[in-house]
Amino acid sequence: AWHSSLTKQSVISMGTAMLLLAGLDIPRRWLPWSTLAAAPTSAFLIWRLFNPWADCFVPSDYFQATRALAAACSRHDAVLAPTDISLMIAGLTPCSVYLGHRTLTPDSERHIEEAKRFYTDPAATPRWRLEYLDRLAVRFVLLPAGGGDMLGDRAPYARTLGTPLLEVWERRR
């Protein structure tokens, strides 16, 4: 099953575009030789279509999280999540994200450094993380699976979704 139509669409579109460019740009007498020269590339693209590499597909856990957030959040709710899933959240839910696209997010380098500290720095304490979330005023935070300890025991957040890859935590009201 295709998890994303973008991969399928891209592969299909490439062949058509290349064929049109070749037909418009190559002199008629060169077409048979050009076709033979392009055959290995076409064979590779067909092979790649039926044998995609794992990075072509977003983990299904990401789709579960975005569906859960789409149902739970409203237009002004903010989410803190790693950048790759933040882009999905921004596009598929009414939530706003703290880590958006780097060219569309003001001061994105600083945001990325702060998020790296939040997610990966072993010296970051649960207290610092909660203060950081308070400063950002986020309603939802995505953590790695089993990452509830990152927020500590008395965090004002409750886990609303758990998958093998990640967890969605929502601020209690």
PDB file of C-alpha atoms in Angstrom:
ATOM      1  CA  ALA A   1       0.000   0.000   0.000  1.00  0.00           C
ATOM      2  CA  TRP A   2       1.205   3.487  -0.838  1.00  0.00           C
ATOM      3  CA  HIS A   3       1.438   5.628   2.274  1.00  0.00           C
ATOM      4  CA  SER A   4       2.000   8.787   0.279  1.00  0.00           C
ATOM      5  CA  SER A   5       0.742   9.601  -3.189  1.00  0.00           C
ATOM      6  CA  LEU A   6       3.640  12.008  -3.705  1.00  0.00           C
ATOM      7  CA  THR A   7       6.163   9.238  -4.416  1.00  0.00           C
ATOM      8  CA  LYS A   8       3.920   7.559  -6.939  1.00  0.00           C
ATOM      9  CA  GLN A   9       3.047  10.886  -8.561  1.00  0.00           C
ATOM     10  CA  SER A  10       6.700  11.934  -8.848  1.00  0.00           C
ATOM     11  CA  VAL A  11       7.808   8.704 -10.486  1.00  0.00           C
ATOM     12  CA  ILE A  12       4.932   8.754 -12.957  1.00  0.00           C
ATOM     13  CA  SER A  13       5.470  12.423 -13.824  1.00  0.00           C
ATOM     14  CA  MET A  14       9.204  12.043 -14.484  1.00  0.00           C
ATOM     15  CA  GLY A  15       8.735   9.614 -17.361  1.00  0.00           C
ATOM     16  CA  THR A  16       6.156  11.755 -19.130  1.00  0.00           C
ATOM     17  CA  ALA A  17       8.197  14.932 -18.782  1.00  0.00           C
ATOM     18  CA  MET A  18      11.367  13.278 -20.050  1.00  0.00           C
ATOM     19  CA  LEU A  19       9.537  11.788 -23.043  1.00  0.00           C
ATOM     20  CA  LEU A  20       8.052  15.171 -23.977  1.00  0.00           C
ATOM     21  CA  LEU A  21      11.400  16.916 -23.637  1.00  0.00           C
ATOM     22  CA  ALA A  22      13.098  14.272 -25.736  1.00  0.00           C
ATOM     23  CA  GLY A  23      10.454  14.474 -28.445  1.00  0.00           C
ATOM     24  CA  LEU A  24      10.671  18.258 -28.621  1.00  0.00           C
ATOM     25  CA  ASP A  25      14.397  18.698 -28.396  1.00  0.00           C
ATOM     26  CA  ILE A  26      16.051  15.785 -30.154  1.00  0.00           C
ATOM     27  CA  PRO A  27      16.379  15.725 -33.964  1.00  0.00           C
ATOM     28  CA  ARG A  28      14.284  12.990 -35.582  1.00  0.00           C
ATOM     29  CA  ARG A  29      17.265  10.975 -36.870  1.00  0.00           C
ATOM     30  CA  TRP A  30      18.704  10.756 -33.308  1.00  0.00           C
ATOM     31  CA  LEU A  31      15.514   9.477 -31.657  1.00  0.00           C
ATOM     32  CA  PRO A  32      16.251   5.709 -32.001  1.00  0.00           C
ATOM     33  CA  TRP A  33      19.751   6.120 -30.540  1.00  0.00           C
ATOM     34  CA  SER A  34      18.503   8.454 -27.822  1.00  0.00           C
ATOM     35  CA  THR A  35      15.841   5.939 -26.888  1.00  0.00           C
ATOM     36  CA  LEU A  36      18.476   3.222 -26.553  1.00  0.00           C
ATOM     37  CA  ALA A  37      20.690   5.534 -24.502  1.00  0.00           C
ATOM     38  CA  ALA A  38      17.795   6.384 -22.156  1.00  0.00           C
ATOM     39  CA  ALA A  39      16.713   2.755 -21.749  1.00  0.00           C
ATOM     40  CA  PRO A  40      18.972   2.064 -18.728  1.00  0.00           C
ATOM     41  CA  THR A  41      17.602   5.113 -16.946  1.00  0.00           C
ATOM     42  CA  SER A  42      14.031   4.072 -17.715  1.00  0.00           C
ATOM     43  CA  ALA A  43      14.761   0.541 -16.530  1.00  0.00           C
ATOM     44  CA  PHE A  44      16.233   1.933 -13.305  1.00  0.00           C
ATOM     45  CA  LEU A  45      13.202   4.167 -12.712  1.00  0.00           C
ATOM     46  CA  ILE A  46      10.823   1.260 -13.218  1.00  0.00           C
ATOM     47  CA  TRP A  47      12.912  -0.896 -10.891  1.00  0.00           C
ATOM     48  CA  ARG A  48      12.952   1.922  -8.292  1.00  0.00           C
ATOM     49  CA  LEU A  49       9.168   2.263  -8.580  1.00  0.00           C
ATOM     50  CA  PHE A  50       8.719  -1.367  -7.557  1.00  0.00           C
ATOM     51  CA  ASN A  51      11.634  -1.352  -5.046  1.00  0.00           C
ATOM     52  CA  PRO A  52      11.441   1.974  -3.211  1.00  0.00           C
ATOM     53  CA  TRP A  53      13.919   2.719  -0.455  1.00  0.00           C
ATOM     54  CA  ALA A  54      12.564   3.093   3.045  1.00  0.00           C
ATOM     55  CA  ASP A  55      13.119   6.866   3.176  1.00  0.00           C
ATOM     56  CA  CYS A  56      10.459   7.324   0.483  1.00  0.00           C
ATOM     57  CA  PHE A  57       7.736   6.584   2.984  1.00  0.00           C
ATOM     58  CA  VAL A  58       6.731   8.359   6.127  1.00  0.00           C
ATOM     59  CA  PRO A  59       6.281   5.991   9.090  1.00  0.00           C
ATOM     60  CA  SER A  60       2.634   5.068   9.638  1.00  0.00           C
ATOM     61  CA  ASP A  61       3.002   6.281  13.239  1.00  0.00           C
ATOM     62  CA  TYR A  62       3.349   9.820  11.871  1.00  0.00           C
ATOM     63  CA  PHE A  63      -0.006   9.477  10.119  1.00  0.00           C
ATOM     64  CA  GLN A  64      -1.601   8.158  13.328  1.00  0.00           C
ATOM     65  CA  ALA A  65      -0.265  11.175  15.223  1.00  0.00           C
ATOM     66  CA  THR A  66      -1.439  13.687  12.606  1.00  0.00           C
ATOM     67  CA  ARG A  67      -4.909  12.099  12.524  1.00  0.00           C
ATOM     68  CA  ALA A  68      -5.115  12.285  16.321  1.00  0.00           C
ATOM     69  CA  LEU A  69      -3.996  15.918  16.300  1.00  0.00           C
ATOM     70  CA  ALA A  70      -6.398  16.815  13.478  1.00  0.00           C
ATOM     71  CA  ALA A  71      -9.263  15.542  15.599  1.00  0.00           C
ATOM     72  CA  ALA A  72      -8.095  17.141  18.870  1.00  0.00           C
ATOM     73  CA  CYS A  73      -6.601  20.514  18.075  1.00  0.00           C
ATOM     74  CA  SER A  74      -8.053  23.793  16.951  1.00  0.00           C
ATOM     75  CA  ARG A  75      -6.656  26.628  14.883  1.00  0.00           C
ATOM     76  CA  HIS A  76      -4.705  28.360  17.654  1.00  0.00           C
ATOM     77  CA  ASP A  77      -3.294  25.266  19.366  1.00  0.00           C
ATOM     78  CA  ALA A  78       0.489  24.936  19.125  1.00  0.00           C
ATOM     79  CA  VAL A  79       2.483  21.714  18.841  1.00  0.00           C
ATOM     80  CA  LEU A  80       6.122  20.997  19.570  1.00  0.00           C
ATOM     81  CA  ALA A  81       7.362  18.087  17.491  1.00  0.00           C
ATOM     82  CA  PRO A  82      10.520  17.173  15.565  1.00  0.00           C
ATOM     83  CA  THR A  83      10.826  18.988  12.247  1.00  0.00           C
ATOM     84  CA  ASP A  84       9.925  16.129   9.917  1.00  0.00           C
ATOM     85  CA  ILE A  85       6.569  15.446  11.541  1.00  0.00           C
ATOM     86  CA  SER A  86       6.017  19.162  12.224  1.00  0.00           C
ATOM     87  CA  LEU A  87       5.761  19.716   8.490  1.00  0.00           C
ATOM     88  CA  MET A  88       3.065  17.034   8.276  1.00  0.00           C
ATOM     89  CA  ILE A  89       1.213  18.513  11.248  1.00  0.00           C
ATOM     90  CA  ALA A  90       1.298  21.979   9.696  1.00  0.00           C
ATOM     91  CA  GLY A  91      -0.113  20.649   6.433  1.00  0.00           C
ATOM     92  CA  LEU A  92      -2.654  18.107   7.679  1.00  0.00           C
ATOM     93  CA  THR A  93      -4.087  19.624  10.870  1.00  0.00           C
ATOM     94  CA  PRO A  94      -5.415  22.982  12.059  1.00  0.00           C
ATOM     95  CA  CYS A  95      -2.568  23.145  14.629  1.00  0.00           C
ATOM     96  CA  SER A  96       0.289  25.570  14.400  1.00  0.00           C
ATOM     97  CA  VAL A  97       3.808  24.211  14.859  1.00  0.00           C
ATOM     98  CA  TYR A  98       6.843  25.624  16.571  1.00  0.00           C
ATOM     99  CA  LEU A  99       9.302  23.972  14.184  1.00  0.00           C
ATOM    100  CA  GLY A 100       7.984  24.754  10.722  1.00  0.00           C
ATOM    101  CA  HIS A 101       9.712  24.967   7.385  1.00  0.00           C
ATOM    102  CA  ARG A 102      13.109  26.587   7.835  1.00  0.00           C
ATOM    103  CA  THR A 103      12.543  29.253   5.171  1.00  0.00           C
ATOM    104  CA  LEU A 104       9.054  30.140   6.434  1.00  0.00           C
ATOM    105  CA  THR A 105       9.778  30.139  10.164  1.00  0.00           C
ATOM    106  CA  PRO A 106      11.314  33.320  11.566  1.00  0.00           C
ATOM    107  CA  ASP A 107      14.511  32.669  13.519  1.00  0.00           C
ATOM    108  CA  SER A 108      14.339  28.982  12.655  1.00  0.00           C
ATOM    109  CA  GLU A 109      17.989  28.258  13.520  1.00  0.00           C
ATOM    110  CA  ARG A 110      17.404  29.288  17.141  1.00  0.00           C
ATOM    111  CA  HIS A 111      14.203  27.242  17.288  1.00  0.00           C
ATOM    112  CA  ILE A 112      16.014  24.177  15.945  1.00  0.00           C
ATOM    113  CA  GLU A 113      18.824  24.525  18.494  1.00  0.00           C
ATOM    114  CA  GLU A 114      16.329  24.847  21.355  1.00  0.00           C
ATOM    115  CA  ALA A 115      14.398  21.817  20.108  1.00  0.00           C
ATOM    116  CA  LYS A 116      17.623  19.814  19.840  1.00  0.00           C
ATOM    117  CA  ARG A 117      18.291  20.626  23.468  1.00  0.00           C
ATOM    118  CA  PHE A 118      14.726  19.619  24.391  1.00  0.00           C
ATOM    119  CA  TYR A 119      14.858  16.291  22.550  1.00  0.00           C
ATOM    120  CA  THR A 120      18.501  15.180  22.717  1.00  0.00           C
ATOM    121  CA  ASP A 121      20.482  16.966  25.441  1.00  0.00           C
ATOM    122  CA  PRO A 122      20.972  14.599  28.406  1.00  0.00           C
ATOM    123  CA  ALA A 123      21.627  17.641  30.626  1.00  0.00           C
ATOM    124  CA  ALA A 124      18.135  19.048  29.947  1.00  0.00           C
ATOM    125  CA  THR A 125      16.071  18.436  33.073  1.00  0.00           C
ATOM    126  CA  PRO A 126      12.319  17.807  33.157  1.00  0.00           C
ATOM    127  CA  ARG A 127      11.961  21.164  34.901  1.00  0.00           C
ATOM    128  CA  TRP A 128      13.769  22.972  32.064  1.00  0.00           C
ATOM    129  CA  ARG A 129      11.646  21.125  29.498  1.00  0.00           C
ATOM    130  CA  LEU A 130       8.390  22.102  31.241  1.00  0.00           C
ATOM    131  CA  GLU A 131       9.511  25.737  31.486  1.00  0.00           C
ATOM    132  CA  TYR A 132      10.381  25.610  27.788  1.00  0.00           C
ATOM    133  CA  LEU A 133       6.928  24.222  26.927  1.00  0.00           C
ATOM    134  CA  ASP A 134       5.298  26.907  29.112  1.00  0.00           C
ATOM    135  CA  ARG A 135       7.288  29.618  27.355  1.00  0.00           C
ATOM    136  CA  LEU A 136       6.156  28.286  23.971  1.00  0.00           C
ATOM    137  CA  ALA A 137       2.550  27.886  25.217  1.00  0.00           C
ATOM    138  CA  VAL A 138       2.143  24.590  23.390  1.00  0.00           C
ATOM    139  CA  ARG A 139      -0.909  22.434  23.975  1.00  0.00           C
ATOM    140  CA  PHE A 140       0.610  19.287  22.444  1.00  0.00           C
ATOM    141  CA  VAL A 141       4.113  17.852  22.502  1.00  0.00           C
ATOM    142  CA  LEU A 142       5.323  14.799  20.602  1.00  0.00           C
ATOM    143  CA  LEU A 143       7.874  12.639  22.398  1.00  0.00           C
ATOM    144  CA  PRO A 144       9.712   9.485  21.405  1.00  0.00           C
ATOM    145  CA  ALA A 145       8.008   6.262  22.512  1.00  0.00           C
ATOM    146  CA  GLY A 146       8.552   5.836  26.237  1.00  0.00           C
ATOM    147  CA  GLY A 147       9.656   9.471  26.524  1.00  0.00           C
ATOM    148  CA  GLY A 148       7.253  10.480  29.277  1.00  0.00           C
ATOM    149  CA  ASP A 149      10.183  10.684  31.695  1.00  0.00           C
ATOM    150  CA  MET A 150      11.421  13.664  29.711  1.00  0.00           C
ATOM    151  CA  LEU A 151       8.605  15.690  31.295  1.00  0.00           C
ATOM    152  CA  GLY A 152       8.856  14.279  34.805  1.00  0.00           C
ATOM    153  CA  ASP A 153       6.246  12.870  37.172  1.00  0.00           C
ATOM    154  CA  ARG A 154       4.281  16.044  37.868  1.00  0.00           C
ATOM    155  CA  ALA A 155       3.996  17.316  34.312  1.00  0.00           C
ATOM    156  CA  PRO A 156       0.695  18.974  33.428  1.00  0.00           C
ATOM    157  CA  TYR A 157       0.542  16.778  30.316  1.00  0.00           C
ATOM    158  CA  ALA A 158      -1.253  13.495  29.706  1.00  0.00           C
ATOM    159  CA  ARG A 159      -0.413  10.953  27.029  1.00  0.00           C
ATOM    160  CA  THR A 160      -3.208  10.798  24.470  1.00  0.00           C
ATOM    161  CA  LEU A 161      -1.594   8.531  21.874  1.00  0.00           C
ATOM    162  CA  GLY A 162       1.153   5.964  22.072  1.00  0.00           C
ATOM    163  CA  THR A 163       2.688   4.223  19.060  1.00  0.00           C
ATOM    164  CA  PRO A 164       5.841   2.120  18.756  1.00  0.00           C
ATOM    165  CA  LEU A 165       7.680   5.199  17.441  1.00  0.00           C
ATOM    166  CA  LEU A 166       6.222   8.216  19.246  1.00  0.00           C
ATOM    167  CA  GLU A 167       3.749   9.535  21.775  1.00  0.00           C
ATOM    168  CA  VAL A 168       1.411  12.530  21.715  1.00  0.00           C
ATOM    169  CA  TRP A 169       1.038  14.383  25.015  1.00  0.00           C
ATOM    170  CA  GLU A 170      -1.642  16.998  25.644  1.00  0.00           C
ATOM    171  CA  ARG A 171      -1.637  19.711  28.293  1.00  0.00           C
ATOM    172  CA  ARG A 172      -4.343  19.090  30.873  1.00  0.00           C
ATOM    173  CA  ARG A 173      -6.890  21.872  31.032  1.00  0.00           C
TER     174      ARG A 173
END
